[in-house]
Coordinates of C-alpha atoms and ligand atoms in Angstrom, one line a residue:
M228 CA 0.0 0.0 0.0
S229 CA 1.2 3.5 -0.7
A230 CA 1.7 6.2 1.9
A231 CA -1.3 8.2 0.6
M232 CA -4.1 6.1 2.1
I233 CA -5.2 8.9 4.3
S234 CA -5.1 12.7 3.9
S235 CA -5.2 15.0 6.9
E236 CA -5.6 18.8 7.0
R237 CA -6.5 21.3 9.6
R238 CA -9.5 23.6 9.3
G239 CA -9.2 25.9 12.3
R240 CA -9.3 23.7 15.4
V241 CA -10.8 20.8 13.5
A242 CA -8.7 18.1 11.8
L243 CA -10.3 16.8 8.6
V244 CA -9.1 13.3 8.0
R245 CA -10.1 11.5 4.8
L246 CA -9.8 7.8 4.1
A247 CA -8.4 7.8 0.5
S248 CA -7.1 4.5 -0.6
D249 CA -6.5 3.6 -4.2
N250 CA -9.8 1.7 -4.1
P251 CA -12.6 4.3 -3.4
L252 CA -14.5 1.6 -1.4
N253 CA -11.7 2.1 1.2
P254 CA -11.2 -1.6 2.3
L255 CA -9.8 -1.2 5.9
T256 CA -6.5 -2.9 5.6
D257 CA -4.1 -3.2 8.5
A258 CA -1.8 -0.6 6.9
L259 CA -4.7 1.9 6.6
M260 CA -5.9 1.4 10.1
D261 CA -2.3 1.8 11.4
Q262 CA -2.1 5.0 9.6
L263 CA -5.4 6.2 10.8
V264 CA -4.4 5.5 14.4
D265 CA -1.1 7.3 14.0
I266 CA -2.9 10.4 12.6
L267 CA -5.5 10.4 15.4
L268 CA -2.8 10.0 18.0
R269 CA -0.9 12.9 16.5
N270 CA -4.1 15.0 16.8
E271 CA -4.4 13.9 20.4
T272 CA -1.2 15.7 21.3
D273 CA -1.7 18.7 19.0
P274 CA -3.0 21.5 21.2
H275 CA -4.5 23.2 18.2
V276 CA -6.8 20.3 17.4
H277 CA -9.9 20.1 19.5
A278 CA -12.0 17.7 17.3
T279 CA -11.6 15.5 14.2
V280 CA -13.9 14.9 11.3
L281 CA -13.4 11.5 9.7
T282 CA -14.7 10.9 6.3
G283 CA -14.2 8.6 3.2
S284 CA -14.4 8.9 -0.6
H285 CA -17.2 9.9 -3.0
K286 CA -18.2 6.2 -3.0
A287 CA -17.8 5.0 0.5
F288 CA -16.9 5.8 4.1
A289 CA -15.5 2.3 4.1
A290 CA -16.8 -1.0 2.8
G291 CA -15.3 -3.0 5.7
A292 CA -12.2 -4.9 6.7
D293 CA -10.0 -6.2 3.9
I294 CA -11.8 -9.3 2.6
A295 CA -8.8 -10.3 0.4
A296 CA -6.5 -10.3 3.4
M297 CA -9.0 -12.1 5.6
S298 CA -9.7 -14.8 3.0
T299 CA -6.4 -16.6 3.9
L300 CA -6.4 -15.8 7.6
D301 CA -6.3 -18.7 10.0
Y302 CA -7.2 -18.8 13.7
A303 CA -3.7 -19.0 14.9
S304 CA -2.4 -15.9 13.2
A305 CA -5.7 -13.9 13.8
F306 CA -5.3 -14.7 17.5
A307 CA -1.5 -14.2 17.7
N308 CA -1.6 -10.9 15.9
D309 CA -4.8 -9.8 17.7
Y310 CA -6.3 -9.0 14.3
I311 CA -8.6 -6.0 14.5
G312 CA -8.0 -5.5 18.3
R313 CA -4.4 -4.5 17.8
S314 CA -5.1 -1.3 15.9
W315 CA -8.9 -0.7 15.7
D316 CA -9.4 -0.8 19.5
R317 CA -7.1 2.1 19.9
I318 CA -9.7 4.4 18.3
R319 CA -11.9 4.1 21.3
T320 CA -9.1 5.4 23.6
M321 CA -8.9 8.8 21.8
R322 CA -9.9 11.5 24.2
K323 CA -10.9 14.2 21.7
P324 CA -14.2 13.9 19.8
I325 CA -14.3 12.3 16.4
I326 CA -17.2 13.1 14.1
A327 CA -17.8 10.5 11.3
A328 CA -19.1 12.1 8.1
V329 CA -20.5 9.1 6.3
G330 CA -21.3 9.2 2.6
G331 CA -21.9 6.1 0.5
Y332 CA -21.2 2.7 1.9
A333 CA -20.4 2.1 5.5
L334 CA -20.5 -1.7 5.7
G335 CA -19.1 -4.2 8.1
G336 CA -15.9 -2.6 9.6
G337 CA -16.9 0.6 7.9
C338 CA -20.2 0.7 9.9
E339 CA -18.2 -0.3 13.0
L340 CA -15.7 2.4 12.4
A341 CA -18.5 5.0 12.2
M342 CA -20.0 3.7 15.4
M343 CA -16.6 4.0 17.2
C344 CA -16.8 7.7 16.5
D345 CA -18.6 10.0 18.9
I346 CA -21.1 11.6 16.5
V347 CA -22.2 10.2 13.1
I348 CA -23.5 12.6 10.4
A349 CA -24.8 10.9 7.3
A350 CA -25.2 12.0 3.7
D351 CA -28.5 11.1 2.1
D352 CA -26.7 8.5 0.0
A353 CA -25.2 6.7 3.0
R354 CA -25.8 2.9 3.3
F355 CA -25.0 1.2 6.6
G356 CA -24.9 -2.5 7.3
Q357 CA -23.2 -5.5 8.9
P358 CA -23.0 -8.0 6.1
E359 CA -20.4 -10.2 7.7
I360 CA -22.8 -13.1 8.0
K361 CA -22.8 -13.3 4.2
L362 CA -19.0 -13.9 4.4
G363 CA -19.4 -16.6 7.0
I364 CA -18.1 -14.5 9.9
V365 CA -19.3 -12.6 12.9
P366 CA -18.8 -8.8 12.9
G367 CA -15.4 -8.3 14.5
A368 CA -15.0 -4.6 15.3
G369 CA -18.0 -4.0 17.6
G370 CA -21.0 -4.4 15.4
T371 CA -22.8 -6.8 17.7
Q372 CA -22.1 -4.5 20.7
R373 CA -22.4 -0.9 19.5
L374 CA -25.3 -1.4 17.1
P375 CA -27.7 -2.7 19.8
R376 CA -26.6 0.1 22.0
A377 CA -27.3 2.7 19.3
A378 CA -30.3 1.2 17.6
G379 CA -31.7 -1.4 20.0
K380 CA -31.7 -5.2 20.0
S381 CA -34.3 -5.9 17.3
T382 CA -32.7 -3.6 14.7
A383 CA -29.2 -5.0 15.6
M384 CA -30.4 -8.6 15.3
L385 CA -32.1 -7.8 12.0
A386 CA -29.0 -6.1 10.5
C387 CA -26.4 -8.6 11.8
L388 CA -28.5 -11.8 11.2
T389 CA -29.7 -10.9 7.7
G390 CA -26.7 -8.9 6.6
E391 CA -29.1 -6.5 4.8
S392 CA -28.1 -2.9 4.6
F393 CA -30.2 0.1 5.5
D394 CA -30.2 3.7 4.3
A395 CA -29.4 7.1 6.0
N396 CA -33.0 7.8 7.0
E397 CA -33.4 4.4 8.5
A398 CA -30.2 5.0 10.4
L399 CA -31.5 8.3 11.6
A400 CA -34.8 6.7 12.8
Y401 CA -32.8 3.9 14.6
G402 CA -30.7 6.6 16.4
L403 CA -27.4 5.4 14.8
V404 CA -26.8 8.8 13.2
S405 CA -27.5 12.3 14.5
K406 CA -28.5 13.9 11.3
V407 CA -28.9 13.4 7.5
V408 CA -27.8 16.1 5.1
P409 CA -27.6 16.4 1.3
R410 CA -24.4 14.8 0.0
E411 CA -22.9 18.0 -1.1
Q412 CA -23.3 19.5 2.4
L413 CA -21.8 16.6 4.3
I414 CA -18.3 17.9 4.9
D415 CA -19.4 21.5 5.6
E416 CA -22.0 20.3 8.1
A417 CA -19.5 18.0 9.8
L418 CA -16.9 20.8 10.0
R419 CA -19.5 23.2 11.3
V420 CA -20.4 20.8 14.1
G421 CA -16.7 20.2 14.7
E422 CA -16.0 23.9 15.0
Q423 CA -19.0 24.4 17.3
I424 CA -17.4 21.8 19.6
A425 CA -13.9 23.0 19.1
R426 CA -14.5 26.6 20.2
H427 CA -15.1 25.4 23.8
S428 CA -12.5 24.6 26.5
L429 CA -10.5 21.5 25.6
P430 CA -10.5 19.9 29.1
V431 CA -14.3 20.4 29.3
I432 CA -14.7 18.8 25.8
V433 CA -12.7 15.8 26.9
A434 CA -14.5 15.5 30.2
I435 CA -17.9 15.5 28.5
K436 CA -16.8 12.8 26.1
E437 CA -15.5 10.7 29.0
A438 CA -18.8 11.2 30.9
V439 CA -21.1 10.3 28.0
D440 CA -18.9 7.2 27.2
R441 CA -19.2 6.2 30.8
A442 CA -23.0 5.9 30.4
F443 CA -22.2 2.8 28.2
E444 CA -19.8 1.3 30.6
S445 CA -21.4 1.6 34.0
S446 CA -24.6 1.5 36.1
L447 CA -26.6 4.7 36.4
S448 CA -25.4 5.3 40.0
E449 CA -21.7 4.9 38.9
G450 CA -22.2 7.1 35.9
L451 CA -23.9 9.8 37.9
L452 CA -21.1 9.7 40.5
F453 CA -18.5 9.9 37.8
E454 CA -20.3 12.9 36.3
R455 CA -20.6 14.6 39.7
R456 CA -16.8 14.2 40.3
L457 CA -16.1 15.8 36.9
F458 CA -18.6 18.5 37.6
H459 CA -17.0 19.4 40.9
A460 CA -13.4 19.2 39.4
G461 CA -14.5 21.6 36.7
F462 CA -14.6 24.4 39.3
S463 CA -10.7 24.2 39.4
L464 CA -10.5 25.4 35.7
A465 CA -9.7 28.9 34.8
D466 CA -12.1 28.3 31.8
Q467 CA -15.0 27.8 34.3
K468 CA -14.3 31.3 35.8
E469 CA -13.9 32.8 32.3
G470 CA -17.1 31.1 30.9
M471 CA -19.3 32.3 33.7
A472 CA -17.7 35.8 33.8
A473 CA -18.3 36.1 30.1
F474 CA -21.9 35.1 30.5
L475 CA -22.5 37.7 33.3
E476 CA -20.6 40.4 31.4
R477 CA -22.5 39.6 28.2
R478 CA -19.4 38.9 26.1
Q479 CA -17.9 36.0 24.2
A480 CA -15.8 33.7 26.4
A481 CA -12.0 33.5 25.6
F482 CA -11.1 30.0 26.8
Q483 CA -7.5 29.1 27.5
N484 CA -8.0 25.4 27.7
R485 CA -6.9 25.1 31.3
Ligands
CAA144 N1 -12.3 -5.7 1.2 C1 -11.5 -5.9 0.1 N2 -11.9 -5.5 -1.1 C2 -13.1 -5.0 -1.3 C3 -14.0 -4.8 -0.2 C4 -13.5 -5.2 1.1 N3 -14.3 -5.0 2.2 N4 -15.1 -4.3 -0.7 C5 -15.0 -4.2 -2.0 N5 -13.8 -4.6 -2.4 C6 -13.2 -4.6 -3.7 C7 -13.8 -5.7 -4.6 O1 -13.3 -6.9 -4.4 C8 -13.5 -5.1 -6.0 O2 -12.2 -5.4 -6.3 P1 -11.7 -5.7 -7.8 O3 -12.1 -4.5 -8.6 O4 -10.3 -6.0 -7.7 O5 -12.5 -6.9 -8.3 C9 -13.6 -3.6 -5.8 O6 -13.4 -3.4 -4.4 C10 -14.9 -3.1 -6.2 O7 -16.0 -3.8 -5.5 P2 -17.3 -4.2 -6.2 O8 -17.1 -4.5 -7.7 O9 -18.0 -5.2 -5.4 O10 -18.1 -2.8 -6.2 P3 -19.7 -2.5 -6.2 O11 -19.8 -1.0 -6.4 O12 -20.3 -3.4 -7.2 O13 -20.2 -2.9 -4.8 C11 -20.1 -3.0 -2.4 C12 -19.9 -2.1 -3.6 C13 -21.6 -3.2 -2.2 C14 -19.6 -2.1 -1.2 C15 -19.4 -4.3 -2.5 O14 -18.1 -4.1 -2.9 C16 -19.4 -5.1 -1.2 O15 -20.4 -5.7 -0.8 N6 -18.3 -5.1 -0.5 C17 -18.1 -5.9 0.7 C18 -18.8 -5.4 1.9 C19 -18.6 -6.3 3.1 O16 -18.9 -7.4 3.1 N7 -18.0 -5.7 4.2 C20 -17.7 -6.5 5.4 C21 -16.3 -6.9 5.4 S1 -15.9 -8.0 6.7 C22 -15.6 -7.0 8.0 O17 -15.6 -5.8 7.9 C23 -15.2 -7.7 9.3 C24 -15.3 -6.8 10.5 O18 -16.3 -6.7 11.1 C25 -14.1 -6.1 11.0

């Protein structure tokens, strides 16, 4: 694979990351996923980046993990190399928000990659699905876990057990995506949402992402306690003083990210 599988540029405080392999269906090869993780990790330590928009090609967000590579995989090497887990699982450890801007196909690992992101915005031509069953495998990057959490058991069972895909408006009705926009507005809308997030205080952005994620990992009591601790800790931030002073003085807050 060439080095140009992913392009990354900065738009203000938002990084725009595009999956751009030679094949516009963006099969998610190991090399592509390694490169994606590297770019996201770089954004994590870049103080000028507060959020990322992740998108694909004109044809697909991504059509799933690399079927050609998987076709010869055996259990021993999948297990020994922690296939999927080794790289993909690192995406969920990113602290800054990632917005998936999904146009075209988001199938299998592509749908799972979108669901790993914090917000999913779909173009009206987006098609989601977990077709792994048609290949004789189980979804391997979270489809059986994140789809029921996003869309409920019946929808997840339907999608994973039939392998049939569903369109952007169905994804919206299921709660898998936050909004559907015309294809030509996809990137602008995702960047607009990214900038709306990014203009706020970075430690507060990160804390809110942690707190919402906690809702999927803990009981309500644990989650509420975690939120309360973050809420109290927030009063140690200069940005809390600035945000409230700005409100009372009827001016725009100038956050310093501390
Ligand atoms: N991996 C590797 N190659 C892929 C691919 C994938 N996921 N998806 C498509 N391709 C390749 C095709 O093999 C084909 O290659 P050649 O030109 O060399 O023959 C090329 O991309 C174009 O594909 P199509 O001719 O099929 O394109 P299409 O426009 O007719 O159909 C599509 C598009 C509906 C997305 C169809 O390609 C498709 O169904 N792809 C597979 C989707 C899928 O099953 N994804 C799940 C993968 S398993 C997984 O992701 C596991 C996991 O949970 C982590």
